[in-house]
């Protein structure tokens, strides 16, 4: 176990940016001030994330033990304990690096895209708050703190999709995203209850806190439990398969899989930087993170893995075929995102967890690039999103052409 107190800086820098923008930026109404505060806090977060992942103590991505940062004991009742503690291992290290890096680029793009918008400071306060929630989700060292981040990204997604308050479609889309995510969150909560009932722990890592040994859920599962049978009955038996299915219900909500996928294309009513950040690079991959983080549970629950693979494959084909018939430039990318997420779940469902995370990382870059490129096109077309009214833009927007082609090839 390696201690490093820099981990808390990664999540609290964006939170500080959100608070400063909300309290001071709202009074100054100065775009330069809000932009600098928002971008610099994410830059600090990114620098620290890369430092901890690659350099500090040998680098979290290269050593076998997780880097932990215990801030305080949050809840302790009987033998239930939840710490406000952060942990970075290879999985959360990769996530933290690409979330902060892609997030920084999107923040910089947004300072230009949202120029002369009345709610400029409000937009960046929401974006920073989103980054805080997302980083809490991936760096949390137990299920309960992860759930705090999980709810936080749901809230910020609602605020950002409905950012243009006067647009009817934006209001409806925000409500739809919020309600569909609540359905998924029910599954995650019940799953966490069941995890504690079965293992007596909700921690992701073995650690010693205040002289007490805290065992990880996954160590307990591997050492003390046997695999569930591959039967339909296992789903409702209250064992590891039930946990796997419940957690996956949460993942279908957050990552827009069948049947909870219709909120994501509607979410394109928000500003384009929001689509790039939330609906391409970060929030929608939270479901994949949850499944891969719980891989020890899934390897003992073959029925749950089979369900994930089937739903992932069905979503990949179904969403890609819908994308073919879309005319809105952002909706095409939205359905493409749903389809790519299906591939990630298919990989996780057949046990190729490493492949799933590799695709999460590559997808974060190329899909964010395509969304930002589409934002540039929409901006250049004076907020026209119908692709039937576009064509031959290469000679007017050569740089956008090159970047879009790069993302498409990737």
Short mmCIF file of C-alpha atoms in Angstrom, two decimals:
data_model
loop_
_atom_site.label_atom_id
_atom_site.label_comp_id
_atom_site.label_asym_id
_atom_site.label_seq_id
_atom_site.Cartn_x
_atom_site.Cartn_y
_atom_site.Cartn_z
CA UNK A 1 0.00 0.00 0.00
CA UNK A 2 1.46 3.34 -1.11
CA UNK A 3 0.23 6.60 0.45
CA UNK A 4 0.11 9.77 -1.63
CA UNK A 5 -1.82 12.86 -0.55
CA UNK A 6 -1.69 14.40 -4.01
CA UNK A 7 -4.71 12.32 -5.08
CA UNK A 8 -7.10 14.64 -3.25
CA UNK A 9 -5.72 17.58 -5.26
CA UNK A 10 -6.87 15.87 -8.49
CA UNK A 11 -10.53 15.91 -7.41
CA UNK A 12 -10.61 19.11 -5.32
CA UNK A 13 -8.96 21.46 -7.87
CA UNK A 14 -12.00 21.33 -10.24
CA UNK A 15 -14.36 21.68 -7.24
CA UNK A 16 -12.53 24.86 -6.20
CA UNK A 17 -12.85 26.13 -9.79
CA UNK A 18 -16.60 25.50 -9.73
CA UNK A 19 -17.06 27.35 -6.41
CA UNK A 20 -14.92 30.35 -7.51
CA UNK A 21 -16.79 30.64 -10.80
CA UNK A 22 -20.17 30.39 -9.13
CA UNK A 23 -19.49 32.90 -6.32
CA UNK A 24 -17.09 35.38 -7.93
CA UNK A 25 -17.50 34.78 -11.68
CA UNK A 26 -21.25 35.34 -11.36
CA UNK A 27 -20.63 38.85 -10.00
CA UNK A 28 -17.82 39.85 -12.35
CA UNK A 29 -19.48 38.44 -15.49
CA UNK A 30 -16.00 38.50 -17.05
CA UNK A 31 -15.37 35.79 -19.68
CA UNK A 32 -11.59 35.98 -19.35
CA UNK A 33 -11.73 35.45 -15.57
CA UNK A 34 -14.17 32.53 -15.78
CA UNK A 35 -12.24 30.86 -18.60
CA UNK A 36 -8.88 31.15 -16.87
CA UNK A 37 -10.23 29.83 -13.53
CA UNK A 38 -11.98 26.87 -15.20
CA UNK A 39 -9.07 25.88 -17.47
CA UNK A 40 -6.28 26.39 -14.92
CA UNK A 41 -7.96 24.21 -12.26
CA UNK A 42 -8.35 21.38 -14.79
CA UNK A 43 -4.73 21.90 -15.89
CA UNK A 44 -3.59 21.46 -12.25
CA UNK A 45 -5.73 18.32 -12.00
CA UNK A 46 -4.27 16.91 -15.23
CA UNK A 47 -0.67 17.66 -14.23
CA UNK A 48 -1.09 15.95 -10.85
CA UNK A 49 -2.92 12.96 -12.39
CA UNK A 50 -0.08 12.37 -14.87
CA UNK A 51 2.54 12.88 -12.15
CA UNK A 52 0.94 10.28 -9.82
CA UNK A 53 0.26 7.86 -12.70
CA UNK A 54 3.72 7.97 -14.28
CA UNK A 55 6.27 9.39 -11.81
CA UNK A 56 5.44 9.48 -8.07
CA UNK A 57 6.73 6.40 -6.23
CA UNK A 58 7.39 4.54 -9.47
CA UNK A 59 4.07 5.55 -11.05
CA UNK A 60 0.64 4.09 -10.23
CA UNK A 61 0.45 2.58 -13.73
CA UNK A 62 3.66 0.59 -13.23
CA UNK A 63 3.59 -0.69 -9.65
CA UNK A 64 1.48 -3.64 -8.46
CA UNK A 65 0.00 -1.93 -5.40
CA UNK A 66 -2.57 0.88 -5.58
CA UNK A 67 -1.65 4.42 -4.51
CA UNK A 68 -4.07 5.34 -1.69
CA UNK A 69 -5.06 8.59 0.00
CA UNK A 70 -7.27 8.25 3.09
CA UNK A 71 -8.87 11.63 3.87
CA UNK A 72 -11.30 10.75 6.65
CA UNK A 73 -13.60 7.97 7.85
CA UNK A 74 -16.98 8.94 6.52
CA UNK A 75 -19.40 6.35 7.98
CA UNK A 76 -18.67 3.66 10.54
CA UNK A 77 -21.59 1.70 11.95
CA UNK A 78 -21.03 -1.77 13.40
CA UNK A 79 -18.88 -3.60 10.86
CA UNK A 80 -19.95 -1.31 8.00
CA UNK A 81 -17.32 1.22 7.13
CA UNK A 82 -17.06 3.72 4.29
CA UNK A 83 -13.99 5.93 4.05
CA UNK A 84 -13.66 9.14 2.15
CA UNK A 85 -10.56 7.69 0.56
CA UNK A 86 -9.12 7.75 -2.92
CA UNK A 87 -7.14 5.06 -4.71
CA UNK A 88 -5.28 4.96 -8.01
CA UNK A 89 -4.31 1.68 -9.61
CA UNK A 90 -3.81 0.85 -13.29
CA UNK A 91 -7.51 1.05 -14.11
CA UNK A 92 -8.35 4.34 -12.37
CA UNK A 93 -4.95 5.75 -13.39
CA UNK A 94 -5.77 5.38 -17.10
CA UNK A 95 -9.21 6.89 -16.56
CA UNK A 96 -7.88 9.82 -14.49
CA UNK A 97 -5.28 10.65 -17.16
CA UNK A 98 -7.61 10.69 -20.15
CA UNK A 99 -10.48 12.39 -18.26
CA UNK A 100 -8.26 15.29 -17.18
CA UNK A 101 -6.38 15.57 -20.49
CA UNK A 102 -9.41 15.40 -22.82
CA UNK A 103 -11.35 17.50 -20.28
CA UNK A 104 -8.69 20.24 -20.42
CA UNK A 105 -8.79 20.37 -24.24
CA UNK A 106 -12.61 20.54 -24.21
CA UNK A 107 -12.53 23.36 -21.60
CA UNK A 108 -10.16 25.35 -23.83
CA UNK A 109 -12.39 24.74 -26.89
CA UNK A 110 -15.46 25.80 -24.88
CA UNK A 111 -13.98 29.20 -23.97
CA UNK A 112 -14.19 30.08 -27.66
CA UNK A 113 -17.42 28.21 -28.42
CA UNK A 114 -19.40 29.83 -25.58
CA UNK A 115 -18.06 33.35 -26.30
CA UNK A 116 -20.73 36.05 -25.70
CA UNK A 117 -23.07 33.59 -24.00
CA UNK A 118 -24.94 35.21 -21.10
CA UNK A 119 -24.42 32.26 -18.74
CA UNK A 120 -20.68 31.90 -19.48
CA UNK A 121 -19.66 31.66 -15.78
CA UNK A 122 -22.54 29.27 -15.03
CA UNK A 123 -21.52 26.97 -17.89
CA UNK A 124 -17.95 26.67 -16.61
CA UNK A 125 -19.08 26.21 -13.01
CA UNK A 126 -21.16 23.23 -14.17
CA UNK A 127 -18.30 21.84 -16.29
CA UNK A 128 -15.86 22.05 -13.35
CA UNK A 129 -18.40 20.44 -11.03
CA UNK A 130 -18.82 17.66 -13.57
CA UNK A 131 -15.04 17.06 -13.64
CA UNK A 132 -15.01 16.86 -9.82
CA UNK A 133 -17.82 14.27 -9.84
CA UNK A 134 -16.27 12.18 -12.63
CA UNK A 135 -12.84 12.11 -10.97
CA UNK A 136 -14.47 11.17 -7.64
CA UNK A 137 -16.25 8.32 -9.43
CA UNK A 138 -13.07 6.79 -10.86
CA UNK A 139 -10.69 7.51 -7.95
CA UNK A 140 -13.01 6.44 -5.10
CA UNK A 141 -11.65 3.49 -3.14
CA UNK A 142 -15.06 2.02 -2.27
CA UNK A 143 -18.49 1.52 -3.80
CA UNK A 144 -20.28 4.15 -1.71
CA UNK A 145 -17.94 7.03 -2.56
CA UNK A 146 -18.00 5.89 -6.19
CA UNK A 147 -21.79 6.20 -6.00
CA UNK A 148 -21.44 9.82 -4.83
CA UNK A 149 -19.48 10.59 -7.99
CA UNK A 150 -21.98 8.50 -9.99
CA UNK A 151 -24.88 10.67 -8.77
CA UNK A 152 -22.81 13.83 -9.23
CA UNK A 153 -22.22 13.19 -12.94
CA UNK A 154 -25.95 12.46 -13.32
CA UNK A 155 -26.80 15.85 -11.78
CA UNK A 156 -24.23 17.76 -13.88
CA UNK A 157 -25.39 15.99 -17.01
CA UNK A 158 -28.94 17.21 -16.24
CA UNK A 159 -27.74 20.79 -15.67
CA UNK A 160 -25.60 20.85 -18.82
CA UNK A 161 -28.07 19.16 -21.21
CA UNK A 162 -30.73 21.63 -20.07
CA UNK A 163 -28.29 24.55 -20.22
CA UNK A 164 -30.30 26.43 -22.86
CA UNK A 165 -33.28 26.87 -20.52
CA UNK A 166 -35.47 28.60 -23.11
CA UNK A 167 -35.26 25.71 -25.58
CA UNK A 168 -38.16 23.32 -25.10
CA UNK A 169 -36.22 20.30 -26.44
CA UNK A 170 -33.32 20.99 -24.04
CA UNK A 171 -35.63 20.98 -21.02
CA UNK A 172 -37.29 17.73 -22.08
CA UNK A 173 -33.95 16.07 -22.90
CA UNK A 174 -32.50 17.01 -19.51
CA UNK A 175 -35.52 15.57 -17.70
CA UNK A 176 -35.36 12.38 -19.77
CA UNK A 177 -31.65 11.88 -19.06
CA UNK A 178 -32.20 12.46 -15.34
CA UNK A 179 -35.12 10.01 -15.03
CA UNK A 180 -33.44 7.26 -17.09
CA UNK A 181 -30.28 7.57 -15.02
CA UNK A 182 -32.34 7.24 -11.83
CA UNK A 183 -33.64 3.88 -13.06
CA UNK A 184 -30.06 2.68 -13.48
CA UNK A 185 -29.00 4.13 -10.13
CA UNK A 186 -31.58 1.97 -8.38
CA UNK A 187 -29.72 -1.07 -9.71
CA UNK A 188 -26.34 0.23 -8.51
CA UNK A 189 -27.65 1.00 -5.01
CA UNK A 190 -29.29 -2.39 -4.52
CA UNK A 191 -26.15 -4.01 -5.95
CA UNK A 192 -23.98 -2.21 -3.37
CA UNK A 193 -26.31 -3.32 -0.54
CA UNK A 194 -26.01 -6.90 -1.75
CA UNK A 195 -22.21 -6.68 -2.09
CA UNK A 196 -21.95 -5.67 1.57
CA UNK A 197 -24.39 -8.40 2.65
CA UNK A 198 -22.34 -11.08 0.88
CA UNK A 199 -18.78 -9.90 1.64
CA UNK A 200 -19.00 -7.62 4.69
CA UNK A 201 -17.06 -4.91 2.83
CA UNK A 202 -17.49 -2.27 0.13
CA UNK A 203 -13.80 -1.42 -0.29
CA UNK A 204 -11.99 -1.92 -3.61
CA UNK A 205 -8.53 -2.38 -2.04
CA UNK A 206 -6.98 -4.23 0.90
CA UNK A 207 -5.66 -1.56 3.26
CA UNK A 208 -4.89 -0.67 6.86
CA UNK A 209 -6.72 2.37 8.27
CA UNK A 210 -6.12 3.58 11.87
CA UNK A 211 -4.55 0.20 12.66
CA UNK A 212 -7.61 -1.68 11.36
CA UNK A 213 -7.36 -4.15 8.47
CA UNK A 214 -9.95 -3.45 5.78
CA UNK A 215 -10.38 -6.32 3.33
CA UNK A 216 -11.38 -5.70 -0.25
CA UNK A 217 -14.61 -7.04 -1.72
CA UNK A 218 -12.70 -8.73 -4.53
CA UNK A 219 -10.15 -10.50 -2.32
CA UNK A 220 -13.03 -11.88 -0.25
CA UNK A 221 -14.88 -13.08 -3.37
CA UNK A 222 -11.82 -14.79 -4.87
CA UNK A 223 -10.76 -16.47 -1.60
CA UNK A 224 -14.09 -17.45 -0.03
CA UNK A 225 -16.76 -17.83 -2.70
CA UNK A 226 -17.37 -20.25 -5.53
CA UNK A 227 -18.70 -19.48 -9.00
CA UNK A 228 -22.47 -19.38 -9.53
CA UNK A 229 -24.02 -21.92 -11.93
CA UNK A 230 -24.86 -20.77 -15.47
CA UNK A 231 -28.65 -20.77 -15.06
CA UNK A 232 -31.54 -18.28 -15.21
CA UNK A 233 -32.28 -19.01 -11.57
CA UNK A 234 -28.89 -17.58 -10.55
CA UNK A 235 -30.11 -14.07 -11.50
CA UNK A 236 -32.66 -13.97 -8.66
CA UNK A 237 -30.80 -16.20 -6.19
CA UNK A 238 -29.22 -13.26 -4.33
CA UNK A 239 -25.64 -14.35 -5.01
CA UNK A 240 -22.84 -12.91 -7.13
CA UNK A 241 -24.90 -13.21 -10.34
CA UNK A 242 -27.60 -11.01 -8.78
CA UNK A 243 -24.93 -8.44 -7.85
CA UNK A 244 -23.53 -8.55 -11.38
CA UNK A 245 -26.93 -8.04 -13.00
CA UNK A 246 -27.88 -5.19 -10.62
CA UNK A 247 -24.62 -3.35 -11.21
CA UNK A 248 -25.07 -3.84 -14.94
CA UNK A 249 -28.56 -2.27 -14.75
CA UNK A 250 -26.77 0.86 -13.48
CA UNK A 251 -24.25 0.59 -16.30
CA UNK A 252 -27.01 0.37 -18.95
CA UNK A 253 -28.47 3.64 -17.63
CA UNK A 254 -25.19 5.55 -17.49
CA UNK A 255 -23.71 4.07 -20.67
CA UNK A 256 -26.92 4.12 -22.73
CA UNK A 257 -27.35 0.41 -23.51
CA UNK A 258 -30.61 -1.31 -24.50
CA UNK A 259 -33.23 -0.65 -23.04
CA UNK A 260 -32.07 2.66 -21.49
CA UNK A 261 -30.41 4.17 -24.55
CA UNK A 262 -32.86 6.81 -25.84
CA UNK A 263 -31.70 9.59 -23.52
CA UNK A 264 -28.25 9.91 -25.12
CA UNK A 265 -29.26 11.06 -28.64
CA UNK A 266 -31.73 13.53 -27.09
CA UNK A 267 -28.92 14.85 -24.90
CA UNK A 268 -27.47 16.51 -28.00
CA UNK A 269 -29.73 19.47 -27.16
CA UNK A 270 -26.93 20.71 -24.87
CA UNK A 271 -23.98 22.84 -26.09
CA UNK A 272 -21.44 20.91 -28.22
CA UNK A 273 -18.56 20.97 -25.67
CA UNK A 274 -20.97 19.18 -23.30
CA UNK A 275 -21.63 16.50 -25.92
CA UNK A 276 -17.88 16.07 -26.37
CA UNK A 277 -17.06 15.88 -22.66
CA UNK A 278 -20.01 14.00 -21.19
CA UNK A 279 -21.43 12.01 -24.06
CA UNK A 280 -18.20 10.90 -25.69
CA UNK A 281 -15.19 10.98 -23.43
CA UNK A 282 -16.19 10.57 -19.82
CA UNK A 283 -19.62 10.03 -18.28
CA UNK A 284 -20.91 7.41 -20.71
CA UNK A 285 -17.82 5.26 -20.06
CA UNK A 286 -18.59 5.17 -16.31
CA UNK A 287 -20.70 2.04 -16.82
CA UNK A 288 -17.76 0.28 -18.45
CA UNK A 289 -15.57 1.38 -15.53
CA UNK A 290 -18.04 -0.11 -13.02
CA UNK A 291 -18.17 -3.48 -14.82
CA UNK A 292 -14.39 -3.70 -15.27
CA UNK A 293 -13.72 -2.56 -11.68
CA UNK A 294 -16.02 -5.37 -10.48
CA UNK A 295 -14.42 -7.94 -12.80
CA UNK A 296 -13.66 -10.34 -9.90
CA UNK A 297 -17.41 -10.54 -9.21
CA UNK A 298 -18.27 -11.04 -12.90
CA UNK A 299 -15.76 -13.85 -13.35
CA UNK A 300 -17.74 -15.81 -10.74
CA UNK A 301 -21.07 -14.94 -12.39
CA UNK A 302 -21.19 -16.45 -15.90
CA UNK A 303 -24.91 -15.69 -16.39
CA UNK A 304 -24.30 -11.96 -15.72
CA UNK A 305 -21.38 -11.92 -18.18
CA UNK A 306 -23.50 -13.64 -20.81
CA UNK A 307 -26.23 -11.00 -20.39
CA UNK A 308 -23.64 -8.19 -20.72
CA UNK A 309 -22.20 -9.70 -23.91
CA UNK A 310 -25.63 -10.19 -25.51
CA UNK A 311 -26.87 -6.68 -24.65
CA UNK A 312 -23.56 -5.13 -25.73
CA UNK A 313 -23.65 -6.90 -29.10
CA UNK A 314 -27.32 -6.05 -29.67
CA UNK A 315 -26.73 -2.38 -28.83
CA UNK A 316 -23.68 -2.19 -31.11
CA UNK A 317 -25.67 -3.40 -34.13
CA UNK A 318 -28.96 -1.67 -33.31
CA UNK A 319 -27.50 1.81 -32.63
CA UNK A 320 -25.21 1.74 -35.67
CA UNK A 321 -28.16 0.92 -37.92
CA UNK A 322 -30.17 3.85 -36.46
CA UNK A 323 -27.22 6.20 -37.06
CA UNK A 324 -27.41 5.54 -40.82
CA UNK A 325 -30.85 7.18 -41.01
CA UNK A 326 -30.06 10.36 -39.02
CA UNK A 327 -29.79 13.84 -40.56
CA UNK A 328 -28.61 15.81 -37.50
CA UNK A 329 -24.79 15.95 -37.42
CA UNK A 330 -24.66 15.45 -33.64
CA UNK A 331 -27.26 12.67 -33.53
CA UNK A 332 -25.18 10.59 -35.95
CA UNK A 333 -22.25 10.88 -33.54
CA UNK A 334 -24.51 10.14 -30.57
CA UNK A 335 -25.76 6.86 -32.03
CA UNK A 336 -22.22 6.02 -33.06
CA UNK A 337 -21.19 6.52 -29.40
CA UNK A 338 -23.96 4.16 -28.21
CA UNK A 339 -22.75 1.61 -30.75
CA UNK A 340 -19.10 1.89 -29.63
CA UNK A 341 -20.17 1.50 -25.99
CA UNK A 342 -21.91 -1.70 -27.05
CA UNK A 343 -18.56 -3.01 -28.31
CA UNK A 344 -16.94 -2.15 -24.96
CA UNK A 345 -19.59 -4.13 -23.06
CA UNK A 346 -19.31 -7.00 -25.53
CA UNK A 347 -15.57 -7.15 -24.76
CA UNK A 348 -16.20 -7.04 -20.99
CA UNK A 349 -18.95 -9.68 -21.29
CA UNK A 350 -16.62 -12.20 -22.94
CA UNK A 351 -13.94 -11.57 -20.30
CA UNK A 352 -11.65 -9.33 -22.40
CA UNK A 353 -11.59 -6.55 -19.77
CA UNK A 354 -8.25 -5.14 -20.98
CA UNK A 355 -9.60 -4.79 -24.53
CA UNK A 356 -12.70 -2.98 -23.20
CA UNK A 357 -10.55 -0.40 -21.40
CA UNK A 358 -8.26 0.01 -24.42
CA UNK A 359 -11.31 0.85 -26.51
CA UNK A 360 -12.61 3.23 -23.81
CA UNK A 361 -9.36 5.17 -24.02
CA UNK A 362 -9.11 5.35 -27.82
CA UNK A 363 -12.82 6.20 -28.09
CA UNK A 364 -12.45 9.08 -25.60
CA UNK A 365 -9.99 10.75 -27.95
CA UNK A 366 -11.48 10.13 -31.38
CA UNK A 367 -15.11 10.70 -30.41
CA UNK A 368 -14.32 13.90 -28.48
CA UNK A 369 -12.39 15.05 -31.57
CA UNK A 370 -15.36 14.31 -33.86
CA UNK A 371 -17.77 16.13 -31.53
CA UNK A 372 -15.51 19.19 -31.33
CA UNK A 373 -15.18 19.08 -35.12
CA UNK A 374 -18.96 18.97 -35.45
CA UNK A 375 -19.10 21.92 -33.04
CA UNK A 376 -16.76 23.84 -35.34
CA UNK A 377 -19.02 23.02 -38.32
CA UNK A 378 -22.20 24.04 -36.42
CA UNK A 379 -20.49 27.28 -35.35
CA UNK A 380 -19.40 27.98 -38.93
CA UNK A 381 -22.89 27.20 -40.27
CA UNK A 382 -24.52 29.63 -37.80
CA UNK A 383 -26.03 26.87 -35.66
CA UNK A 384 -27.37 24.74 -38.51
CA UNK A 385 -27.22 21.01 -37.64
CA UNK A 386 -28.98 19.42 -40.63
CA UNK A 387 -26.38 17.60 -42.72
CA UNK A 388 -28.60 17.77 -45.82
CA UNK A 389 -27.90 21.52 -45.94
CA UNK A 390 -24.11 21.05 -45.82
CA UNK A 391 -21.51 20.07 -48.38
CA UNK A 392 -18.19 21.14 -49.88
CA UNK A 393 -17.14 22.68 -46.55
CA UNK A 394 -13.54 21.52 -47.09
CA UNK A 395 -12.58 24.66 -49.01
CA UNK A 396 -14.05 26.95 -46.31
CA UNK A 397 -12.91 24.99 -43.23
CA UNK A 398 -9.66 23.18 -44.15
CA UNK A 399 -8.42 22.68 -40.57
CA UNK A 400 -11.77 21.27 -39.41
CA UNK A 401 -11.68 18.96 -42.45
CA UNK A 402 -8.26 17.59 -41.48
CA UNK A 403 -9.16 17.07 -37.80
CA UNK A 404 -12.52 15.43 -38.60
CA UNK A 405 -10.83 13.10 -41.12
CA UNK A 406 -8.24 12.16 -38.46
CA UNK A 407 -10.93 11.33 -35.93
CA UNK A 408 -12.93 9.39 -38.51
CA UNK A 409 -9.87 7.31 -39.49
CA UNK A 410 -9.11 6.60 -35.82
#
